[in-house]
PDB file of C-alpha atoms in Angstrom:
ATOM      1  CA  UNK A   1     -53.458  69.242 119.896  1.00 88.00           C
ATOM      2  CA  UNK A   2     -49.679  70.286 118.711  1.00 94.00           C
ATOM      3  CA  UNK A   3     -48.317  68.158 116.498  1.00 96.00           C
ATOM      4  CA  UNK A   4     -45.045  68.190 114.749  1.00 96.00           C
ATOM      5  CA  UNK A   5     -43.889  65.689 112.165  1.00 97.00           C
ATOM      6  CA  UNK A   6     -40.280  65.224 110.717  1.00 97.00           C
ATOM      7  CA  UNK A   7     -40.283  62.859 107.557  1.00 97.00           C
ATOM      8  CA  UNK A   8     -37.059  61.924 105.897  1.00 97.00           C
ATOM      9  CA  UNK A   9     -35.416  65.105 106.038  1.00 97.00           C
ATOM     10  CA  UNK A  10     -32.153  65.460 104.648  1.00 96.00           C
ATOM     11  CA  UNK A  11     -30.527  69.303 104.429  1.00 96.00           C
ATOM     12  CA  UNK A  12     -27.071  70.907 103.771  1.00 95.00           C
ATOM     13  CA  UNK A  13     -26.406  74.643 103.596  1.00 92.00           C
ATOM     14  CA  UNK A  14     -25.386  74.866 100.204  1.00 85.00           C
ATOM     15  CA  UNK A  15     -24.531  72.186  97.232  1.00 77.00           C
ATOM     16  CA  UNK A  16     -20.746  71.901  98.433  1.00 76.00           C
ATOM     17  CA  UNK A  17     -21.110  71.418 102.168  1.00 77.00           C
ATOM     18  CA  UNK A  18     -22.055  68.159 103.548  1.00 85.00           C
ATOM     19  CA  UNK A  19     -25.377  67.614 104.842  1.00 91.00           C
ATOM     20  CA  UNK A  20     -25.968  68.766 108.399  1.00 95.00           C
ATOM     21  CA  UNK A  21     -29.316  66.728 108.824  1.00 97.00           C
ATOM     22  CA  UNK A  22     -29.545  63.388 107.487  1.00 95.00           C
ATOM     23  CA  UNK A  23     -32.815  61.026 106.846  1.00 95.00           C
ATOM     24  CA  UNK A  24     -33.720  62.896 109.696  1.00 97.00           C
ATOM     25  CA  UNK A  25     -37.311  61.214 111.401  1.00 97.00           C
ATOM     26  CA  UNK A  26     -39.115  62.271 114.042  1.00 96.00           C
ATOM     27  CA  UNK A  27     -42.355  62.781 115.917  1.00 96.00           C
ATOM     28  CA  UNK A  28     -43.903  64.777 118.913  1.00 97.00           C
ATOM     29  CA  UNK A  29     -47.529  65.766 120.206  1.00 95.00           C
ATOM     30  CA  UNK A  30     -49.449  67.220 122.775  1.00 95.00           C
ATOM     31  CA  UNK A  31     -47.798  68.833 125.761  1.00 95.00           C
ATOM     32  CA  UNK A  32     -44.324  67.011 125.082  1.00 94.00           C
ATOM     33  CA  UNK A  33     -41.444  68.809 126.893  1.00 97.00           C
ATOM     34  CA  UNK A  34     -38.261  67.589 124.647  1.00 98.00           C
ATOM     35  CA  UNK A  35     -34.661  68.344 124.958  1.00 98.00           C
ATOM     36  CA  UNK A  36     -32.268  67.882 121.895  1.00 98.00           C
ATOM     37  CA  UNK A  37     -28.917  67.435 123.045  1.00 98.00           C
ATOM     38  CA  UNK A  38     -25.973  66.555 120.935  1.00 97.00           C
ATOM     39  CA  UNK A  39     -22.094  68.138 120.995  1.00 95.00           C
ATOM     40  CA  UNK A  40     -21.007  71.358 118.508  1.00 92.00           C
ATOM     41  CA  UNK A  41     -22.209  70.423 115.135  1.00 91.00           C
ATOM     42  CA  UNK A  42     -24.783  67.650 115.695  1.00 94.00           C
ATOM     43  CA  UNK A  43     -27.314  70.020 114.300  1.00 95.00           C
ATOM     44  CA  UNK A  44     -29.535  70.930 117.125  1.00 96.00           C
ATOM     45  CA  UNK A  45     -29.787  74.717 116.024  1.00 95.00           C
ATOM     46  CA  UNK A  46     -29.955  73.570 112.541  1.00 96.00           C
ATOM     47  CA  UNK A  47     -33.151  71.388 113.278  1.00 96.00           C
ATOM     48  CA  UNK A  48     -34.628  74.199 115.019  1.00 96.00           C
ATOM     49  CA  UNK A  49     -34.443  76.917 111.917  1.00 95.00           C
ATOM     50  CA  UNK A  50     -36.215  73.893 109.377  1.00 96.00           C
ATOM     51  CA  UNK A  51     -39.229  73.731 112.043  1.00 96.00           C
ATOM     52  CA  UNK A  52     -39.291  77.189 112.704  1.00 94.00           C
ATOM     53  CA  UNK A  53     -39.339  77.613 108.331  1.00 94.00           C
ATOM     54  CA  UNK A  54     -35.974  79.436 108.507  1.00 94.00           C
ATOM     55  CA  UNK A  55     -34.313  77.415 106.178  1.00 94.00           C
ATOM     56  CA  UNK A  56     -37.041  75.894 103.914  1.00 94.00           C
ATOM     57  CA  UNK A  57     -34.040  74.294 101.127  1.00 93.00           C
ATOM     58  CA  UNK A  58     -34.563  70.781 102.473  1.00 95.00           C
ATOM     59  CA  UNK A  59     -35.692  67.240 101.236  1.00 96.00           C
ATOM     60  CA  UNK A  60     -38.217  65.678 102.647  1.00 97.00           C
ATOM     61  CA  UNK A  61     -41.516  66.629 104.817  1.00 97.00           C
ATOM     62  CA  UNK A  62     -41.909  68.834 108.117  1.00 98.00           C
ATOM     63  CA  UNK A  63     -45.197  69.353 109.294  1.00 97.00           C
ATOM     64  CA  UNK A  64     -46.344  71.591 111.802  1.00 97.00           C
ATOM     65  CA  UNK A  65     -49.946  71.201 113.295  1.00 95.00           C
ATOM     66  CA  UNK A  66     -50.499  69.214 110.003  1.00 94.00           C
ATOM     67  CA  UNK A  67     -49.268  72.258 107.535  1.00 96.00           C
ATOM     68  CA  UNK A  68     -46.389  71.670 105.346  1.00 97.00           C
ATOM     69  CA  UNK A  69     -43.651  73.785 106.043  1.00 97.00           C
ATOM     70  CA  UNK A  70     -43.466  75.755 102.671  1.00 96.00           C
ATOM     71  CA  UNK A  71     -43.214  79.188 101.751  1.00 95.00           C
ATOM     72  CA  UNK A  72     -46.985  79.508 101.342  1.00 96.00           C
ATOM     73  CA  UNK A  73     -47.085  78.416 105.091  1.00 96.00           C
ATOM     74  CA  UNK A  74     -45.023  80.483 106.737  1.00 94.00           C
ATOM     75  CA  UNK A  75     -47.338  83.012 108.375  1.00 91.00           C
ATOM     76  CA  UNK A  76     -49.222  80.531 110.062  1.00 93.00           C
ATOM     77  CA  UNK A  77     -45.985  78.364 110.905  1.00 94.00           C
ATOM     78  CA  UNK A  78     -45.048  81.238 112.686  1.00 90.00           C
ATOM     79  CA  UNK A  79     -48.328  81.920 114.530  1.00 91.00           C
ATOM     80  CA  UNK A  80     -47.988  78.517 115.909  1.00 94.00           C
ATOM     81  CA  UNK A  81     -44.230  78.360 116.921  1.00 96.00           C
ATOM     82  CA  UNK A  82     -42.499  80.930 119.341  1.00 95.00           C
ATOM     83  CA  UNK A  83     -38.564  80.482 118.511  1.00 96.00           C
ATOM     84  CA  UNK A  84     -35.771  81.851 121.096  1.00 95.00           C
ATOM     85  CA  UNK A  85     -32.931  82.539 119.200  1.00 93.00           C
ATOM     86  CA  UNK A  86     -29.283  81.741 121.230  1.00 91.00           C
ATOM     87  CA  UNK A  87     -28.132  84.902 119.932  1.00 92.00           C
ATOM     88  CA  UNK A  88     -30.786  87.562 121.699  1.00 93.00           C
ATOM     89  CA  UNK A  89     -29.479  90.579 119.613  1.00 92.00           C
ATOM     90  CA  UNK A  90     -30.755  88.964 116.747  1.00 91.00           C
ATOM     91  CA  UNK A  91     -34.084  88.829 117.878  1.00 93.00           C
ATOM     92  CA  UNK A  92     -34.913  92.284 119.585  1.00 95.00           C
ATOM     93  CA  UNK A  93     -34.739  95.238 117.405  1.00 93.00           C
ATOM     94  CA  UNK A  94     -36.750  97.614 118.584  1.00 95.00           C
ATOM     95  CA  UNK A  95     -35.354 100.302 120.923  1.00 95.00           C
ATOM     96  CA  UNK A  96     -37.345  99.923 123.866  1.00 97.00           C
ATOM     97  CA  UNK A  97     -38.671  96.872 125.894  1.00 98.00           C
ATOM     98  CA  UNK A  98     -42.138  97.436 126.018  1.00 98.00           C
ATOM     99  CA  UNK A  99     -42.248  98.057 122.055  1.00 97.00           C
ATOM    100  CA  UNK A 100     -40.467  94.629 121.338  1.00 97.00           C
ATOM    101  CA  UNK A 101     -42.373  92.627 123.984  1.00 97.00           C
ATOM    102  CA  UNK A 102     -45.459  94.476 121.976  1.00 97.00           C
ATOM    103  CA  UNK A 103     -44.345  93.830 118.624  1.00 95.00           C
ATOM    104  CA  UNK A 104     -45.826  90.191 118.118  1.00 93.00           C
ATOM    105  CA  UNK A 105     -49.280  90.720 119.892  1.00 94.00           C
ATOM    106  CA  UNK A 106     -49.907  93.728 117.882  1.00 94.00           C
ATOM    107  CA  UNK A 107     -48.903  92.099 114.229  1.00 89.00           C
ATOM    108  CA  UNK A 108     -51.486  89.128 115.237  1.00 87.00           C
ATOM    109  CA  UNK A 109     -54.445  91.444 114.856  1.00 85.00           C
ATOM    110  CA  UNK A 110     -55.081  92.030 118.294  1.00 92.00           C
ATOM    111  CA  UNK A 111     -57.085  95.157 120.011  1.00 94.00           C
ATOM    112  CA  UNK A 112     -54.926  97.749 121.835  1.00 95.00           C
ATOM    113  CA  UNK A 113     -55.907  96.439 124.857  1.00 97.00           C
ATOM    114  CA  UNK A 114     -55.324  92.958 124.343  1.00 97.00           C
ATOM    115  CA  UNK A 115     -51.918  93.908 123.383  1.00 97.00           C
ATOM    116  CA  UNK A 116     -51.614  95.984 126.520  1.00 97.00           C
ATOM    117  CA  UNK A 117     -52.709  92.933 128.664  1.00 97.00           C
ATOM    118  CA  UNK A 118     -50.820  90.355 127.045  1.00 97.00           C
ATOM    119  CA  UNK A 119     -47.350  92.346 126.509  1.00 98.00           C
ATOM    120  CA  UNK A 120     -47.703  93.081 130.245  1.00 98.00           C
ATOM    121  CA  UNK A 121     -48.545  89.314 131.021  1.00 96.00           C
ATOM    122  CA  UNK A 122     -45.605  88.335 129.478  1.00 96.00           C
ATOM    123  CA  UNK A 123     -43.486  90.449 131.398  1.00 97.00           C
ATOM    124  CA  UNK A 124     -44.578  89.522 134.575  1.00 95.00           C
ATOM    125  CA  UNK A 125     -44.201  85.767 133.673  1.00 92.00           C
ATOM    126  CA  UNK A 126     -40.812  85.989 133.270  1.00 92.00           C
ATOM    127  CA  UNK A 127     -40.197  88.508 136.128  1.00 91.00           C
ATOM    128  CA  UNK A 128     -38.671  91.635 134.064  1.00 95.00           C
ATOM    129  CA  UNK A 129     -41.847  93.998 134.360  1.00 96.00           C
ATOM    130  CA  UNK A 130     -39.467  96.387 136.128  1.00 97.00           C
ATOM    131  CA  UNK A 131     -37.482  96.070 132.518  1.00 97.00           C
ATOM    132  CA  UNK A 132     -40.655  97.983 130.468  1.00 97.00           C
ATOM    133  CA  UNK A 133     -39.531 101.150 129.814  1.00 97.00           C
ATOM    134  CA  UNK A 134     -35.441 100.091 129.347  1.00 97.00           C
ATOM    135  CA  UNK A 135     -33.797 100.649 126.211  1.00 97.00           C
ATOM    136  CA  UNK A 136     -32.432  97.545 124.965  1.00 96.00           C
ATOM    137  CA  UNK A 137     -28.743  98.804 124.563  1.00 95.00           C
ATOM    138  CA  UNK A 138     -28.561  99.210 127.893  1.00 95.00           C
ATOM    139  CA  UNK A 139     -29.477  95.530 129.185  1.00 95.00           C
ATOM    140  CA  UNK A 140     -26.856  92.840 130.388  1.00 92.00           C
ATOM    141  CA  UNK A 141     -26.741  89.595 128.162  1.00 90.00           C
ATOM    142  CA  UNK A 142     -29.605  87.904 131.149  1.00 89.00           C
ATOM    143  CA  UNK A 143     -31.971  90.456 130.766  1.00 93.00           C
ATOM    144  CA  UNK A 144     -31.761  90.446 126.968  1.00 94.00           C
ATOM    145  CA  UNK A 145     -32.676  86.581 126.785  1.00 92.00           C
ATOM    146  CA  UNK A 146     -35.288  87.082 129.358  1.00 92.00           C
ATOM    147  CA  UNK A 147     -36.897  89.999 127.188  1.00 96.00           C
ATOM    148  CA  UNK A 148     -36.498  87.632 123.885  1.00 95.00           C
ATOM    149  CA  UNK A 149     -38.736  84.916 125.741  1.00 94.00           C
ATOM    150  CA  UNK A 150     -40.775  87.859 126.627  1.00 96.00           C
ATOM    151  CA  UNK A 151     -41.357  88.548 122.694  1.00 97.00           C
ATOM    152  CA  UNK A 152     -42.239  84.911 121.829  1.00 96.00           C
ATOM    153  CA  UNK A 153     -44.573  84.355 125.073  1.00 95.00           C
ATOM    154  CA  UNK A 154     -46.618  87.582 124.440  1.00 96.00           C
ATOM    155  CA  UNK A 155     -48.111  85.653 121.164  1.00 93.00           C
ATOM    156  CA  UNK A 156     -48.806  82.825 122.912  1.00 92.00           C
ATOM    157  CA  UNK A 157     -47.795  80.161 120.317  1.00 94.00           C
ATOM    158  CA  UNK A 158     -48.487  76.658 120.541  1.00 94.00           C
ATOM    159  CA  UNK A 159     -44.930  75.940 120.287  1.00 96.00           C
ATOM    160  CA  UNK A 160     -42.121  77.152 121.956  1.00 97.00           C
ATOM    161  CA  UNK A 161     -38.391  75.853 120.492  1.00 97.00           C
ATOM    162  CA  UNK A 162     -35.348  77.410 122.198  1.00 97.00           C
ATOM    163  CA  UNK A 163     -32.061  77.540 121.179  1.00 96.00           C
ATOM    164  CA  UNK A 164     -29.456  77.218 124.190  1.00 95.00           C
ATOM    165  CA  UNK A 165     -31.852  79.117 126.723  1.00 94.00           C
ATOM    166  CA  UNK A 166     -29.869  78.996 129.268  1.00 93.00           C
ATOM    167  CA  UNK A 167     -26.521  81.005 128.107  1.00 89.00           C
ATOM    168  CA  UNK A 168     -25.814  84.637 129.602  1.00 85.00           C
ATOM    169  CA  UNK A 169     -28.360  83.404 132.423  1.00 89.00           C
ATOM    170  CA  UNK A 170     -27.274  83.929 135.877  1.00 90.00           C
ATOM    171  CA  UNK A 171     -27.875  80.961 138.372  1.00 91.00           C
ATOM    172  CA  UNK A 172     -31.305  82.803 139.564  1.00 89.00           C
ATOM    173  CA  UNK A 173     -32.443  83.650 136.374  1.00 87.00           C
ATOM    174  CA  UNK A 174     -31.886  80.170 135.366  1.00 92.00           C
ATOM    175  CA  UNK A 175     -33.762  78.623 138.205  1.00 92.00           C
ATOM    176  CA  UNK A 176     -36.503  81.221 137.276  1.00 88.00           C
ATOM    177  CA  UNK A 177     -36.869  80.125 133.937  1.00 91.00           C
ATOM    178  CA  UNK A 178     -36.924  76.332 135.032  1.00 94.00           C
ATOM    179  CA  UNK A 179     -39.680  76.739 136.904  1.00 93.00           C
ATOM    180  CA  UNK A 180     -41.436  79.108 134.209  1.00 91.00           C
ATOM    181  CA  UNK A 181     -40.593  76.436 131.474  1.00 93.00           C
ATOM    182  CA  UNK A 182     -42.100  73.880 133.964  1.00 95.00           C
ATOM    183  CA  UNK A 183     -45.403  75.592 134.434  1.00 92.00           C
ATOM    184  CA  UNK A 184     -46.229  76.293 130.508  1.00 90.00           C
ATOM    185  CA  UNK A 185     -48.637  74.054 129.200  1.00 87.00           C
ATOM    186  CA  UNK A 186     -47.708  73.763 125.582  1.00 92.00           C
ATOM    187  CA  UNK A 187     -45.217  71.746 124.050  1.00 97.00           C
ATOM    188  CA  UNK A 188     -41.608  72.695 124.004  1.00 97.00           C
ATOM    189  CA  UNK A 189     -38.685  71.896 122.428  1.00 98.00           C
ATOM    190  CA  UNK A 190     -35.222  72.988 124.271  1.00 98.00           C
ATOM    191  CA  UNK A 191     -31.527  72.723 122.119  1.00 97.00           C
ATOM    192  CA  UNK A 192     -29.192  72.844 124.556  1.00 96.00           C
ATOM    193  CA  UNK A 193     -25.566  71.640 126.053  1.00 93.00           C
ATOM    194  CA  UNK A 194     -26.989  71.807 129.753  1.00 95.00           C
ATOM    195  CA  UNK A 195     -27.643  68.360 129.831  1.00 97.00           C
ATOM    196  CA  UNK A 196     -28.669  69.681 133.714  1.00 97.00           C
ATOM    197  CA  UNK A 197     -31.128  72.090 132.446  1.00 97.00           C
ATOM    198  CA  UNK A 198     -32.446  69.746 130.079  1.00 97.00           C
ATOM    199  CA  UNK A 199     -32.985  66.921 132.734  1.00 97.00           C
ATOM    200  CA  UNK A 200     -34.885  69.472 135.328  1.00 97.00           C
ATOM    201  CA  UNK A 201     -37.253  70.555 132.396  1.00 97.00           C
ATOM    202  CA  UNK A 202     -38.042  67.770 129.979  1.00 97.00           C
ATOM    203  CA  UNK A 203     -39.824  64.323 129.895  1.00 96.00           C
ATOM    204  CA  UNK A 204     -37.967  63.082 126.559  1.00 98.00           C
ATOM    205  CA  UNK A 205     -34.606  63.936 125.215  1.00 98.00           C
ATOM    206  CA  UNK A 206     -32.929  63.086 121.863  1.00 98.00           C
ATOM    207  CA  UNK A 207     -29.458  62.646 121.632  1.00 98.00           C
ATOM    208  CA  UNK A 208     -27.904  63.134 117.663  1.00 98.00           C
ATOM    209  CA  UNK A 209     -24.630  63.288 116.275  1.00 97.00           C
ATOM    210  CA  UNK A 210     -23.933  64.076 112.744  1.00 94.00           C
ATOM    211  CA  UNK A 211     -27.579  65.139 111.767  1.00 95.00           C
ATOM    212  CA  UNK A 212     -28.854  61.784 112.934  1.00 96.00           C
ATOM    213  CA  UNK A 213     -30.710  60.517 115.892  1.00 97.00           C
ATOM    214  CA  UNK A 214     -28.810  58.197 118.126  1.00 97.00           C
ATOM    215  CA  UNK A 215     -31.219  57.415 120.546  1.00 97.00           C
ATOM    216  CA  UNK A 216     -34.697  59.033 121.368  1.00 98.00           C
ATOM    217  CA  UNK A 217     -36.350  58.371 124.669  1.00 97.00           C
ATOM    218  CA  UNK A 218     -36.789  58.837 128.708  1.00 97.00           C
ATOM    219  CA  UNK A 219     -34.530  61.596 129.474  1.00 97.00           C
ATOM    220  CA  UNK A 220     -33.217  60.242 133.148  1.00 96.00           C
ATOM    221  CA  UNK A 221     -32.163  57.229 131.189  1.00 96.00           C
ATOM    222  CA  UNK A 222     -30.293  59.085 128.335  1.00 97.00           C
ATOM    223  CA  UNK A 223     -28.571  61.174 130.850  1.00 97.00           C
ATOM    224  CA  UNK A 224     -27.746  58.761 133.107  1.00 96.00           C
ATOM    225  CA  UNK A 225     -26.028  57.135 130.742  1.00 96.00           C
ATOM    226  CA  UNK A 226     -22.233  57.667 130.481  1.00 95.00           C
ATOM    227  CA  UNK A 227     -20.739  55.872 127.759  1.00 96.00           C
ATOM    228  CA  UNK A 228     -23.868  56.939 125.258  1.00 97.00           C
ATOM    229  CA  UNK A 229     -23.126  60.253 126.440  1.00 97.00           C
ATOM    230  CA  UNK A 230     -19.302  60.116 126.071  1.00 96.00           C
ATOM    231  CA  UNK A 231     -20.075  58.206 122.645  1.00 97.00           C
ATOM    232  CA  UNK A 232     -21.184  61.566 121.193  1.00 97.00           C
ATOM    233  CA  UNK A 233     -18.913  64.168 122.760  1.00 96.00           C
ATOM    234  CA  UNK A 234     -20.674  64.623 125.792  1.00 96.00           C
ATOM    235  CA  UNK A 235     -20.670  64.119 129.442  1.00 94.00           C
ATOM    236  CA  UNK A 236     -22.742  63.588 132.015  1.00 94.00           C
ATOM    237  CA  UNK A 237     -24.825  65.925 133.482  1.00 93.00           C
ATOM    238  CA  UNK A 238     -22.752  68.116 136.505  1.00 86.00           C
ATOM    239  CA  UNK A 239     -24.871  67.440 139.235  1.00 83.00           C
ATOM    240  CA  UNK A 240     -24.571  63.459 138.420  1.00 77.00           C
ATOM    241  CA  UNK A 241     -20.779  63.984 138.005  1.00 65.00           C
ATOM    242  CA  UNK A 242     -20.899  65.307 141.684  1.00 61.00           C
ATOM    243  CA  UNK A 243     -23.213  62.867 142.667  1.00 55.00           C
ATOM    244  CA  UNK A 244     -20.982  60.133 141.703  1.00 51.00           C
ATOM    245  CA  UNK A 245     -17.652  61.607 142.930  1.00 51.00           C
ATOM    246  CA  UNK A 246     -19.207  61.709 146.281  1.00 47.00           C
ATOM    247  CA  UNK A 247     -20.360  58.370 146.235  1.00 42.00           C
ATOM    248  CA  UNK A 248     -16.564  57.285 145.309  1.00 45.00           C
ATOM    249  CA  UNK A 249     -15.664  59.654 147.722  1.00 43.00           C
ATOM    250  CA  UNK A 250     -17.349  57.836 150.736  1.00 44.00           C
ATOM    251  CA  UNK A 251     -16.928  54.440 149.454  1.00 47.00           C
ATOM    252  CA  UNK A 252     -13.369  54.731 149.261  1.00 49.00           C
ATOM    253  CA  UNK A 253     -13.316  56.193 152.901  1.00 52.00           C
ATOM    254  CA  UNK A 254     -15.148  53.209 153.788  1.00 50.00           C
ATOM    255  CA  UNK A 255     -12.855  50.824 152.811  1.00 54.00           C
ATOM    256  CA  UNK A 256      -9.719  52.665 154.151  1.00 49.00           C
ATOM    257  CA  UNK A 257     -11.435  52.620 157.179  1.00 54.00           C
TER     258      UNK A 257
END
């Protein structure tokens, strides 16, 4: 079973900034589908790099399926966690599709053909096989993201973290990633500002501000929840904004009436 474990971590990017996580605690297991929400500078993608071992000049503990995250670690943190950076040119680098889709499978150790079968598998799960032979420079911003999930799926990691998956994403694309996030089995943990993204694809959702949790729990209650919301820079979630306009709407045609 997954586990992850955050224990008192405090971090700051150097000695004369201020912290960006603070006595930061925190728990998940299992299949967990968890959205981190929070407004420019709460430290969601910050949180992400420490799990992922990116930034390893913290205090405190992070464990990942019960390994330290150190620098002696960091192979097999890695082997267990697929990150999707927001930025996707900072992820691919090689030329062509099929050769960054291939790249992971093939530094695990795998046969040729199991790299063949599982780059290909990866493709078709999210829907870009028709991508394989593209070079990279030529993709829009959409089919870049799609091919960086690509990379991280073809691995097969325990955990997946992604960093706001959901910009450069048309409104198909994003529906087609909902419902491939939905039907993935291991645990995930989704940094993002669309709080309706976040409510159609996880179970739990913690809300921080300043590097600290506010409040960690059900994710229809979080986001249902305006003044918590508006509390830390945020609002609610668009389709709940509509939904309650229209609600207002009728009511006050009611009473005109």
């Amino acid at each position: 079973m997954s586990t992850l474990s955050i224990n008192n971590v405090n971090f700051s990017y150097s000695t004369n900034q201020k912290q960006v996580i603070h006595d930061f605690t925190w728990n998940a297991e299992g299949t967990e589908s968890i959205g981190i929400v929070g407004a420019n500078g709460a430290g969601k993608s910050t949180l992400l790099k420490l799990l992922t071992g990116l930034q390893l000049d913290f205090e405190g503990e992070i464990m990942v399926n019960d390994l330290p995250v150190n620098k002696k670690t960091l192979k097999q943190i890695r082997n267990d966690i697929g990150y999707v950076f927001q930025d996707s040119d900072s992820q691919l680098f090689m030329s062509r599709v099929w050769d960054d889709v291939a790249f992971g499978p093939q530094n695990h150790g795998y046969t040729e053909q199991e790299v063949y079968e599982k780059t290909l598998n990866a493709l078709k799960q999210v829907n870009i096989e028709h991508l394989r032979d593209q070079q990279i420079y030529r993709l829009s911003g959409g089919e870049k993201k799609l091919v960086t999930l690509a990379t991280v799926l073809a691995y097969e990691p325990d955990i997946l973290l992604f960093d706001e998956p959901t910009v450069a994403l048309d409104p198909a694309n994003r529906r087609n990633l909902i419902h491939l996030l939905n039907s993935l089995s291991g645990m995930k943990i989704i940094a993002s500002h669309d709080l309706d993204f976040i409510y159609d694809t996880c179970q739990r959702t913690i809300l921080i501000n300043n590097g600290r949790i506010v409040k960690d729990g059900n994710t229809k209650e979080i986001l249902h929840d305006k003044k918590l919301l508006e509390d830390n820079g945020l609002e609610l979630p668009l389709s709940f904004s509509r939904m309650s306009e229209s609600v207002d709407y009728i009511s006050n045609n009611n009473r005109l009436n």
